[in-house]
Amino acid sequence: MAERRAHGSGRYALGVAAAVVLLGISIIASLGVGSKALEPGQIIDSITGSGDDYVDAVLASRVPRTILGVIVGAALAVAGGVMQGVTRNPLADPGLFGINVGAAAAIVTGAAFFGTVASSSVWLALIGAVVAVIIVYALGSSRGQAGTTRIVLAGAVVTAVFSAYVQAISLSFPDVFDAYRFWVVGSLAGRSIEQAWLILPFIIVGLVLALGLAPGLNMLALGDDVATALGQRPVVVRLLSGASVAILAGAATAGVGPVLFVGLAVPHIARMFSGPDHRRLLPLCIALGPVLLLLSDVLGRVIARPDELMVGVMTAFVGAPALFIALRRLRGERR
Amino acid sequence: MTAHHRILRVGTRVSLRVHVRTLVVITCLVVAIIGLAVVTLALGDLGVSPLQLPAALFGDTGASSFVVQTLRGPRLLVAIGAGAAFGVSGSLFQRVTRNPLGSPDVIGLMAGASAGAVAFGILWPGVVPLPVGAVIGAIAAIALVYVSTGTGFASPGKLIIAGIGVQAIALSFVQFMLTRIKREQATVLATWLNGSLEARSLDDVGIILVVLGVFGTVALVLSRRLALVEMGDDIADGVGASASRTRTFAVLTAIVLAAGGVAVCGPVAFIALMAPHVARVVARSSSPVVAGLMGAMMLLFADVIVQFVPAPQQLPVGVVTALIGGIFLGGLLMSQWRKGAL
């Protein structure tokens, strides 16, 4: 990854300004677009308390998904940025890390053997995500240094084995399967506002941790030897990074189900404006992640009218091409 | 010609160069398959005791022949046929890509075939038959992987990552379709999507035997040409076995074989990855015959496990192969890293 260093402050300021404007637009679009379209004026009227009851009701149904979209988008994007930094692998994405399948395994286990409780399933998903991260990391770093594509490959292995378990459980228990098939597509629709408040504290903790790690991630990019010489402890940075990725992506997955590729694509877009400096990259991810997720969600509402395409389906179709483009850029490098 | 080869002659016209070790392995595999077949037919409450099998197979219209000819026979034959098709398909892919991970699972072919089958089964029913839909999906997936790596099938790491991307697209489509149908339908579809041998009919047997018969023969012919290609493109071109055309035909044959297997029993995971590997280690030969028999034996074995395991509902056979295959893939990746190939 030979990023050019010449990213001026001007370009970064432009990126931040554009991201904030886009964030505003996508929030308004998320509130306004749907089977009943609302004008921006109506939305503002309703927020200031002078809208009619019907508009209020429509808006109320779209507020939870918009809030969830913002916090989950930010969480996934930052998790992706941290992962790409710590593995020095531009293709890293929390979804490819086995986090989804870890959360899924925990959720079907809970549903099958302890009965599903909506609020406790978030906790279960988090635990599952953390366990998956630990296993993937252990596999990917055995016999030498973790990095490059190894983590992704380890993620593929863990995904294969855990999916077999998930399928075995969900097909053995019809009720579990019925809940699972709607969870696994990843959707912002039909979630309650309580779900957003439940995962918000985790995401805040994860974001703070990630931002605090930014200088350490910059050092890591120089190689372990240099980082050590400069007084960093690479192992500590890696462990804390793994923790922040697990918390962020685990909470996001617990909130809306597995959503792939947001964590992969957003850091790439952000890097065009921020350069490789994580102190600039990660904040930009916080703004741009929600933009991608909300716009995908809005697009899913528009293209399949009168039905909706779930956001997880949309991001797969939008995000996989981003993966292919990133892959092609690796031309010449041996991976 | 090494000391391990013998020339087998029938009269003066037909002669065959035989690898002794390969012959031994083939014999063992055939014996194992027959043994597992007897176990499959004789197992459980409805089972027919081995002594009664001949009578139940031929003639006799009693209960035991119903069990053998209608219930368990088709299931058994589909398992053997599809397992062999997956094994041969995987063997061709791994040789063409010169890549131990160049399996239909890893490069998204199986997921593409599932998506194709679902698309033409639920979204546009009746446009083309389901097996053709599976082939279309498989070809689309391979094309996408080929294009998106930027280097064709050359780099193992890129191949897998592109495969993960294609798989993500295909599976998210399949998962979306699963939310669109009734729960009972969805359960049936999900079972099939894991690879299932339950309730197979003689139609399925027909499909897989035709696919295997035609394209398995093609694979045998191509195997000799591939051996030349493996010595280098120039040598192959020199003796008139065009390297690039051989590769193209081999990939197409592999796609049809895998998609044929998917059409009759769903995307059973990892047989196509594992069978050629184990075959190569055991027989020290990359013969498609050994890989095919190994695939048949593995799928049959997994099916026996499924029928033994106590579960609230009988699990689809693909769950077992995914579990074993996932662990196998892990081991394989480890050994690749150690060799520095990744």
XYZ file of C-alpha atoms in Angstrom:
677
model
C 0.000 0.000 0.000
C 2.055 2.879 -1.238
C -0.085 5.848 -0.205
C 1.300 9.141 -1.277
C 2.045 11.426 1.639
C 1.022 14.599 -0.138
C -2.439 15.022 1.328
C -2.715 18.699 2.200
C -4.885 20.079 4.966
C -7.003 21.735 2.298
C -8.009 18.433 0.808
C -8.829 17.035 4.232
C -10.945 20.062 5.149
C -12.798 19.637 1.860
C -13.389 15.954 2.667
C -14.713 16.724 6.145
C -17.011 19.463 4.833
C -18.339 17.206 2.075
C -18.858 14.338 4.549
C -20.853 16.541 6.951
C -23.047 17.892 4.138
C -23.623 14.364 2.797
C -24.457 13.142 6.282
C -27.135 15.825 6.598
C -28.558 14.967 3.183
C -28.669 11.249 3.870
C -30.365 11.749 7.265
C -33.047 13.903 5.619
C -33.412 11.358 2.811
C -33.719 8.516 5.310
C -36.489 10.405 7.144
C -38.228 11.588 3.993
C -38.108 8.788 1.434
C -40.399 5.809 1.535
C -43.872 4.639 0.630
C -45.042 8.045 1.905
C -42.572 10.698 0.751
C -42.074 13.739 2.965
C -40.761 17.155 1.970
C -37.792 18.481 3.961
C -40.100 21.348 5.037
C -42.610 18.905 6.502
C -39.847 17.156 8.416
C -38.633 20.416 9.927
C -42.210 21.432 10.781
C -42.759 18.126 12.505
C -39.527 18.334 14.476
C -40.346 21.873 15.640
C -43.771 20.633 16.707
C -45.999 22.240 14.094
C -46.519 19.298 11.712
C -49.806 17.431 11.288
C -50.410 14.140 13.068
C -50.050 11.984 9.970
C -46.623 13.372 9.147
C -45.632 12.938 12.794
C -46.647 9.274 12.658
C -44.766 8.548 9.442
C -41.698 10.292 10.770
C -41.868 8.447 14.082
C -41.633 5.144 12.230
C -38.540 6.283 10.364
C -36.665 7.853 13.262
C -35.467 4.566 14.854
C -34.068 3.198 11.598
C -32.322 6.480 10.871
C -30.730 6.648 14.319
C -29.691 2.998 14.049
C -28.320 3.675 10.577
C -26.147 6.513 11.869
C -24.642 4.691 14.828
C -24.247 1.342 13.057
C -22.735 2.970 9.960
C -20.205 4.840 12.071
C -19.361 1.705 14.059
C -18.824 -0.522 11.027
C -16.770 2.063 9.146
C -14.448 2.725 12.083
C -14.137 -1.012 12.801
C -13.078 -1.460 9.171
C -10.587 1.393 9.379
C -8.998 -0.044 12.522
C -8.858 -3.548 11.028
C -7.250 -2.347 7.840
C -4.705 -0.478 9.942
C -3.865 -3.284 12.321
C -3.611 -6.009 9.677
C -1.978 -3.609 7.214
C -4.399 -5.188 4.803
C -6.517 -2.918 2.632
C -9.032 -5.728 2.123
C -9.914 -6.226 5.775
C -13.568 -5.943 6.721
C -15.147 -6.864 10.047
C -17.684 -9.043 8.232
C -14.861 -11.076 6.734
C -13.342 -11.393 10.187
C -15.945 -13.945 11.278
C -17.771 -11.452 13.465
C -21.114 -12.004 11.746
C -20.976 -15.705 12.032
C -19.820 -15.567 15.644
C -22.778 -13.365 16.486
C -25.091 -15.608 14.499
C -23.834 -18.720 16.272
C -24.423 -17.108 19.671
C -27.872 -15.888 18.697
C -29.127 -19.248 17.411
C -27.646 -20.982 20.454
C -29.498 -18.623 22.744
C -32.707 -18.929 20.776
C -32.600 -22.705 20.638
C -31.557 -23.562 24.169
C -32.573 -20.608 26.346
C -35.460 -19.035 24.406
C -35.010 -15.710 22.673
C -35.185 -12.476 24.599
C -34.697 -9.442 22.389
C -32.491 -7.463 24.777
C -30.336 -10.391 25.857
C -29.708 -11.400 22.235
C -27.636 -8.219 21.857
C -25.421 -9.393 24.691
C -25.211 -12.855 23.167
C -24.264 -11.453 19.781
C -21.513 -9.403 21.408
C -20.091 -12.394 23.223
C -20.219 -14.439 20.017
C -18.452 -11.691 18.088
C -15.684 -11.433 20.671
C -15.155 -15.197 20.709
C -14.962 -15.260 16.899
C -12.397 -12.436 16.867
C -10.234 -14.261 19.390
C -10.325 -17.499 17.367
C -9.664 -15.775 14.030
C -6.821 -13.778 15.501
C -5.270 -16.840 17.086
C -5.540 -18.798 13.827
C -4.300 -15.915 11.679
C -1.296 -15.142 13.835
C -0.119 -18.665 14.535
C 3.296 -19.462 13.130
C 4.493 -15.954 12.679
C 3.059 -12.528 12.383
C -0.590 -11.786 11.845
C -1.203 -9.727 8.803
C -1.776 -9.499 5.094
C -4.386 -11.933 3.872
C -3.920 -14.462 6.642
C -6.542 -12.932 8.889
C -9.038 -12.897 6.060
C -8.335 -16.533 5.276
C -8.630 -17.481 8.931
C -11.942 -15.630 8.904
C -13.061 -17.761 5.975
C -12.251 -20.956 7.870
C -14.029 -19.863 11.039
C -16.976 -18.743 8.935
C -17.224 -22.161 7.288
C -17.181 -24.089 10.553
C -19.481 -21.744 12.480
C -21.954 -21.588 9.592
C -22.238 -25.350 9.649
C -23.143 -25.096 13.328
C -25.636 -22.287 12.688
C -27.292 -24.297 9.910
C -27.441 -27.429 12.050
C -29.159 -25.582 14.905
C -31.478 -23.453 12.805
C -32.665 -26.382 10.704
C -33.241 -28.504 13.795
C -35.471 -25.895 15.418
C -38.091 -24.464 13.043
C -38.831 -21.437 15.245
C -35.160 -20.520 15.428
C -34.901 -20.815 11.658
C -37.875 -18.542 11.169
C -36.280 -15.796 13.264
C -32.807 -16.406 11.842
C -33.733 -16.029 8.168
C -34.978 -12.496 8.837
C -32.038 -11.600 11.043
C -29.347 -12.809 8.665
C -30.170 -10.456 5.793
C -29.336 -7.407 7.906
C -32.059 -4.786 8.035
C -32.686 -1.379 9.565
C -36.435 -1.829 9.233
C -38.673 -2.949 12.049
C -36.161 -2.283 14.813
C -37.231 -0.479 17.945
C -35.657 2.660 19.311
C -34.778 0.643 22.435
C -32.456 -1.475 20.328
C -30.578 1.680 19.312
C -30.204 2.882 22.895
C -29.079 -0.589 23.975
C -26.129 -0.735 21.583
C -25.233 2.969 21.725
C -23.072 2.769 24.885
C -20.998 -0.056 23.397
C -20.499 1.851 20.188
C -19.437 5.007 22.032
C -16.899 3.019 24.066
C -15.629 1.347 20.890
C -15.320 4.646 19.022
C -13.438 6.330 21.869
C -11.084 3.360 22.126
C -10.487 3.379 18.357
C -9.790 7.115 18.226
C -7.371 6.758 21.123
C -5.524 4.030 19.227
C -5.046 6.160 16.107
C -1.452 7.249 16.913
C -0.530 3.658 17.761
C -1.971 2.446 14.449
C 0.126 5.054 12.630
C 3.251 3.660 14.316
C 2.250 0.099 13.466
C 2.122 1.071 9.800
C 5.879 1.672 9.964
C 6.520 -1.917 10.925
C 6.833 -3.597 14.307
C 10.552 -2.880 14.715
C 10.195 0.851 14.109
C 7.075 1.004 16.278
C 8.935 -0.703 19.123
C 11.903 1.628 18.694
C 9.542 4.594 18.921
C 8.237 3.351 22.256
C 5.033 1.640 21.123
C 4.103 -1.852 22.149
C 2.712 -3.475 18.991
C 1.113 -6.369 20.866
C -0.834 -4.014 23.118
C -1.975 -1.900 20.169
C -3.108 -5.033 18.345
C -4.990 -6.445 21.306
C -6.786 -3.173 22.006
C -7.577 -2.842 18.301
C -9.062 -6.319 18.281
C -11.154 -5.340 21.307
C -12.445 -2.185 19.661
C -13.273 -4.013 16.409
C -15.115 -6.727 18.337
C -17.099 -4.192 20.372
C -17.968 -1.970 17.402
C -18.790 -4.623 14.836
C -20.344 -6.943 17.416
C -22.701 -4.229 18.701
C -23.543 -3.169 15.145
C -24.340 -6.743 14.143
C -26.369 -7.237 17.298
C -28.372 -4.144 16.412
C -29.260 -4.736 12.777
C -27.923 -8.147 11.744
C -24.893 -8.781 9.557
C -24.062 -5.954 7.152
C -21.068 -6.633 4.941
C -18.713 -4.301 3.132
C -19.493 -0.963 4.832
C -16.372 -1.498 6.901
C -14.413 -2.339 3.779
C -15.518 0.404 1.430
C -15.776 3.463 3.685
C -12.135 3.604 4.860
C -11.056 3.414 1.210
C -13.205 6.401 0.304
C -12.135 8.291 3.429
C -8.451 7.627 2.749
C -8.679 9.518 -0.518
C -9.198 12.688 1.521
C -7.364 11.938 4.750
C -4.299 10.069 3.560
C -2.988 7.212 5.671
C -2.983 9.152 8.990
C -5.455 7.346 11.269
C -6.017 10.487 13.348
C -7.643 11.971 10.278
C -9.001 8.778 8.743
C -11.082 7.487 11.646
C -13.089 10.683 12.290
C -13.888 10.895 8.600
C -15.085 7.271 8.752
C -17.498 8.248 11.553
C -19.167 10.710 9.187
C -19.008 8.682 5.972
C -20.114 5.283 7.354
C -23.643 6.490 8.089
C -23.784 8.133 4.650
C -23.139 4.821 2.869
C -25.469 2.834 5.112
C -28.347 5.329 5.047
C -28.117 5.888 1.294
C -28.061 2.106 0.701
C -31.122 1.809 2.912
C -32.928 4.621 1.068
C -31.993 3.077 -2.282
C -33.400 -0.267 -1.106
C -36.706 1.462 -0.319
C -36.844 3.119 -3.737
C -35.807 0.444 -6.238
C -38.081 -2.379 -5.092
C -41.303 -0.428 -4.601
C -43.776 -1.181 -3.170
C -41.491 -3.630 -1.314
C -38.133 -2.927 0.257
C -34.720 -4.474 -0.214
C -32.991 -4.936 3.136
C -29.905 -2.818 3.710
C -27.714 -5.916 4.116
C -28.668 -7.023 0.597
C -27.998 -3.545 -0.767
C -24.549 -3.232 0.816
C -23.544 -6.649 -0.555
C -24.408 -5.532 -4.052
C -22.840 -2.105 -3.612
C -19.871 -3.256 -1.526
C -18.660 -6.371 -3.319
C -17.679 -4.343 -6.409
C -15.680 -2.129 -4.040
C -13.867 -5.261 -2.857
C -13.114 -6.240 -6.452
C -11.733 -2.784 -7.247
C -9.516 -2.874 -4.171
C -8.363 -6.371 -5.168
C -7.414 -5.295 -8.666
C -5.346 -2.459 -7.231
C -3.171 -5.075 -5.548
C -1.874 -6.044 -8.978
C 1.810 -6.757 -8.870
C 1.888 -7.366 -5.150
C 2.208 -10.985 -4.163
C -0.716 -11.957 -1.998
C 8.043 -45.061 -17.451
C 8.800 -45.788 -13.841
C 8.933 -49.041 -11.947
C 5.493 -48.255 -10.552
C 3.857 -48.639 -13.929
C 2.720 -51.789 -15.646
C 1.475 -52.239 -19.158
C -1.825 -54.023 -19.307
C -2.526 -55.724 -22.618
C -5.752 -57.180 -23.921
C -4.879 -59.098 -27.078
C -2.455 -57.133 -29.227
C -4.567 -54.034 -29.910
C -5.569 -52.651 -26.539
C -2.881 -51.686 -24.091
C -3.177 -49.594 -20.987
C -0.468 -47.994 -18.893
C -1.400 -48.564 -15.294
C -0.102 -47.029 -12.118
C -0.069 -49.852 -9.595
C -0.665 -47.716 -6.545
C -3.571 -45.992 -8.280
C -5.097 -49.361 -9.082
C -4.855 -50.474 -5.467
C -6.443 -47.237 -4.234
C -9.245 -47.512 -6.793
C -9.978 -51.066 -5.672
C -10.072 -50.015 -2.017
C -12.400 -47.092 -2.808
C -14.790 -49.291 -4.758
C -14.894 -51.772 -1.891
C -15.512 -48.938 0.595
C -18.320 -47.526 -1.558
C -20.008 -50.916 -1.816
C -19.663 -51.401 1.938
C -21.158 -47.965 2.691
C -23.928 -48.650 0.176
C -24.900 -51.842 1.992
C -24.851 -49.954 5.302
C -27.057 -47.186 3.821
C -29.606 -49.695 2.550
C -29.581 -51.870 5.638
C -29.554 -49.163 8.283
C -32.309 -48.389 10.785
C -35.915 -49.460 11.273
C -36.818 -49.631 7.619
C -33.537 -51.275 6.724
C -33.284 -54.390 4.673
C -30.890 -56.985 6.002
C -27.891 -57.560 3.725
C -29.015 -61.142 3.073
C -32.331 -59.940 1.681
C -30.734 -57.224 -0.464
C -30.360 -59.209 -3.702
C -34.028 -60.216 -3.628
C -35.104 -56.654 -2.834
C -32.977 -55.215 -5.606
C -34.233 -57.471 -8.355
C -37.864 -58.519 -8.742
C -39.747 -58.997 -5.437
C -42.450 -56.368 -4.971
C -42.743 -56.526 -1.203
C -42.030 -53.862 1.415
C -38.294 -54.403 1.356
C -38.056 -53.795 -2.384
C -40.098 -50.578 -1.939
C -37.570 -49.413 0.640
C -34.628 -50.260 -1.566
C -35.974 -49.241 -4.962
C -37.965 -46.123 -4.039
C -36.781 -44.778 -0.694
C -33.110 -45.517 -0.270
C -31.914 -46.575 -3.699
C -32.267 -43.177 -5.372
C -30.719 -41.445 -2.374
C -27.772 -43.801 -2.536
C -27.243 -43.397 -6.268
C -27.540 -39.598 -6.085
C -24.958 -39.551 -3.291
C -22.528 -41.619 -5.344
C -23.152 -39.708 -8.578
C -23.051 -36.226 -7.102
C -20.039 -37.023 -4.928
C -18.180 -38.279 -7.984
C -19.193 -35.197 -10.000
C -17.937 -32.877 -7.242
C -14.695 -34.816 -6.941
C -13.947 -34.729 -10.682
C -14.942 -31.054 -10.882
C -12.608 -30.130 -8.044
C -9.785 -32.138 -9.560
C -10.093 -30.310 -12.902
C -10.246 -26.899 -11.217
C -7.211 -27.529 -9.070
C -5.193 -28.674 -12.057
C -6.232 -25.815 -14.331
C -5.599 -23.150 -11.727
C -2.459 -24.961 -10.523
C -3.807 -24.004 -7.176
C -4.739 -26.339 -4.337
C -7.476 -23.899 -3.324
C -8.980 -23.628 -6.790
C -12.092 -25.457 -5.710
C -15.660 -24.703 -6.789
C -16.508 -23.872 -3.169
C -13.695 -21.459 -2.589
C -14.182 -19.526 -5.817
C -17.859 -18.959 -5.275
C -19.142 -21.436 -7.867
C -21.328 -23.354 -5.447
C -22.874 -20.176 -4.084
C -23.412 -18.937 -7.653
C -25.100 -22.204 -8.592
C -27.384 -21.909 -5.545
C -28.276 -18.352 -6.475
C -28.976 -19.429 -10.065
C -31.171 -22.288 -8.904
C -33.067 -20.000 -6.527
C -33.429 -17.294 -9.191
C -34.903 -19.681 -11.744
C -36.840 -21.641 -9.135
C -38.551 -18.766 -7.294
C -38.006 -15.472 -9.074
C -38.503 -16.541 -12.701
C -39.988 -20.029 -12.438
C -40.345 -21.895 -15.714
C -37.955 -19.754 -17.756
C -35.327 -22.477 -17.799
C -35.188 -25.810 -15.920
C -33.624 -25.572 -12.482
C -30.399 -27.461 -13.337
C -29.809 -25.078 -16.242
C -30.414 -22.203 -13.848
C -27.731 -23.635 -11.562
C -25.273 -23.786 -14.478
C -26.038 -20.182 -15.444
C -25.445 -19.031 -11.863
C -22.205 -21.003 -11.666
C -20.860 -19.541 -14.914
C -21.767 -16.018 -13.822
C -19.941 -16.520 -10.514
C -16.790 -17.871 -12.178
C -16.762 -15.078 -14.730
C -17.043 -12.507 -11.961
C -14.180 -14.079 -9.987
C -12.006 -14.322 -13.097
C -12.516 -10.683 -13.989
C -12.299 -9.249 -10.496
C -8.967 -10.778 -9.491
C -7.301 -8.939 -12.374
C -4.884 -11.851 -12.747
C -7.281 -14.608 -13.724
C -6.907 -17.701 -11.572
C -3.185 -17.282 -10.952
C -2.966 -15.954 -7.388
C -4.377 -18.158 -4.601
C -4.930 -15.318 -2.140
C -6.747 -13.123 -4.629
C -8.810 -16.060 -5.804
C -10.146 -16.669 -2.326
C -10.878 -13.035 -1.625
C -12.682 -12.557 -4.936
C -14.535 -15.778 -4.162
C -15.587 -14.372 -0.788
C -16.964 -11.302 -2.564
C -18.892 -13.309 -5.145
C -20.166 -15.574 -2.413
C -21.373 -12.562 -0.424
C -23.389 -11.280 -3.379
C -24.836 -14.685 -4.207
C -25.692 -15.570 -0.610
C -27.268 -12.226 0.179
C -29.522 -12.734 -2.819
C -30.391 -16.242 -1.638
C -31.000 -15.049 1.922
C -33.203 -12.268 0.627
C -35.277 -14.747 -1.367
C -35.606 -16.851 1.798
C -37.406 -13.952 3.485
C -39.826 -13.718 0.589
C -41.479 -17.090 0.861
C -43.567 -18.992 3.394
C -41.893 -20.604 6.356
C -42.488 -24.171 5.186
C -41.152 -23.429 1.712
C -38.213 -21.572 3.239
C -37.327 -24.546 5.450
C -37.342 -26.872 2.446
C -35.252 -24.439 0.428
C -32.791 -23.885 3.288
C -32.368 -27.620 3.676
C -31.614 -27.933 -0.033
C -29.238 -24.964 0.137
C -27.148 -26.846 2.666
C -26.895 -29.838 0.405
C -29.403 -32.552 1.138
C -29.953 -36.083 -0.052
C -33.393 -36.454 1.440
C -36.306 -37.623 -0.709
C -34.366 -38.010 -3.956
C -36.236 -39.437 -6.924
C -35.225 -41.493 -9.937
C -35.371 -38.256 -11.969
C -32.477 -36.931 -9.911
C -30.614 -40.174 -10.457
C -31.164 -39.776 -14.205
C -29.872 -36.192 -14.269
C -26.695 -36.900 -12.344
C -25.899 -40.116 -14.202
C -26.261 -38.393 -17.591
C -24.139 -35.423 -16.485
C -21.530 -37.693 -14.943
C -21.530 -40.098 -17.882
C -21.073 -37.430 -20.547
C -18.871 -34.909 -18.795
C -16.987 -37.467 -16.725
C -15.869 -39.003 -20.033
C -14.903 -35.565 -21.313
C -12.923 -35.072 -18.108
C -11.027 -38.321 -18.730
C -10.032 -37.165 -22.209
C -9.096 -33.722 -20.944
C -7.067 -35.218 -18.114
C -4.482 -36.574 -20.564
C -4.258 -33.227 -22.295
C -3.975 -31.438 -18.974
C -1.004 -33.649 -18.138
C 0.693 -32.244 -21.239
C -0.321 -28.685 -20.345
C 1.199 -29.203 -16.904
C 4.575 -29.732 -18.587
C 4.330 -26.267 -20.023
C 2.189 -24.467 -22.568
C 4.835 -24.718 -25.298
C 5.114 -28.490 -25.072
C 1.340 -28.871 -25.125
C 0.973 -26.582 -28.132
C 3.826 -28.419 -29.830
C 2.107 -31.807 -29.683
C -1.178 -30.330 -30.822
C -2.992 -30.108 -27.476
C -3.658 -26.368 -27.452
C -2.997 -25.244 -23.881
C -5.503 -22.426 -23.696
C -8.270 -24.423 -25.381
C -7.647 -27.355 -23.044
C -7.913 -25.069 -20.037
C -11.127 -23.476 -21.290
C -12.766 -26.858 -21.903
C -11.584 -28.127 -18.540
C -13.115 -25.158 -16.709
C -16.403 -25.519 -18.597
C -16.508 -29.258 -17.879
C -15.778 -28.614 -14.203
C -18.579 -26.036 -14.047
C -21.158 -28.378 -15.595
C -20.145 -31.254 -13.298
C -20.369 -29.115 -10.158
C -23.629 -27.514 -11.249
C -25.061 -30.942 -12.065
C -24.253 -32.062 -8.544
C -25.805 -28.894 -7.112
C -28.942 -29.464 -9.185
C -29.627 -32.890 -7.644
C -28.528 -32.430 -4.048
C -27.777 -28.772 -3.447
C -24.400 -27.166 -2.845
C -22.792 -29.797 -0.615
C -19.821 -28.002 0.861
C -16.163 -28.861 0.432
C -16.355 -32.317 -1.211
C -14.875 -30.771 -4.359
C -12.080 -29.233 -2.303
C -11.239 -32.242 -0.182
C -11.659 -35.212 -2.518
C -8.893 -34.354 -5.059
C -6.478 -33.511 -2.220
C -6.975 -36.713 -0.334
C -6.928 -38.618 -3.627
C -3.575 -37.069 -4.548
C -2.061 -37.797 -1.170
C -3.275 -41.398 -1.072
C -2.813 -42.412 -4.718
C -0.033 -39.966 -5.639
C -1.913 -39.360 -8.855
C -4.161 -36.586 -10.094
C -6.386 -38.992 -12.001
C -10.000 -37.799 -12.194
C -11.115 -41.396 -11.617
C -9.549 -41.511 -8.160
C -10.827 -38.020 -7.307
C -14.316 -38.986 -8.428
C -14.400 -42.223 -6.431
C -13.000 -40.378 -3.418
C -15.774 -37.773 -3.741
C -18.422 -40.478 -3.987
C -17.022 -42.271 -0.958
C -16.870 -39.031 1.092
C -20.429 -37.957 0.317
C -21.725 -41.443 1.026
C -19.812 -41.535 4.307
C -21.179 -38.119 5.328
C -24.676 -39.342 4.504
C -24.211 -42.380 6.732
C -23.082 -40.072 9.562
C -26.162 -37.900 9.068
C -28.430 -40.912 9.289
C -26.742 -42.086 12.474
C -26.608 -38.780 14.356
C -29.548 -38.316 16.687
C -31.122 -34.910 15.989
C -34.675 -33.545 16.319
C -34.797 -33.550 12.534
C -32.396 -35.291 10.227
C -29.738 -32.751 9.272
C -28.849 -32.041 5.650
C -25.679 -33.875 4.667
C -23.957 -30.607 3.749
C -23.807 -29.598 7.408
C -21.511 -32.537 8.105
C -19.288 -31.938 5.065
C -19.108 -28.199 5.900
C -17.967 -28.959 9.433
C -15.329 -31.463 8.371
C -14.393 -29.463 5.267
C -14.022 -26.206 7.175
C -11.526 -27.822 9.525
C -9.776 -29.378 6.516
C -9.587 -25.967 4.802
C -8.005 -24.559 7.959
C -5.345 -27.271 7.923
C -4.743 -26.758 4.228
C -4.254 -23.006 4.624
C -1.839 -23.620 7.493
C 0.272 -25.955 5.371
C 0.220 -23.440 2.514
C 1.519 -20.707 4.814
C 4.252 -22.966 6.081
C 5.349 -23.538 2.513
C 5.186 -19.803 1.947
C 2.722 -20.255 -0.898
C 0.308 -17.641 0.385
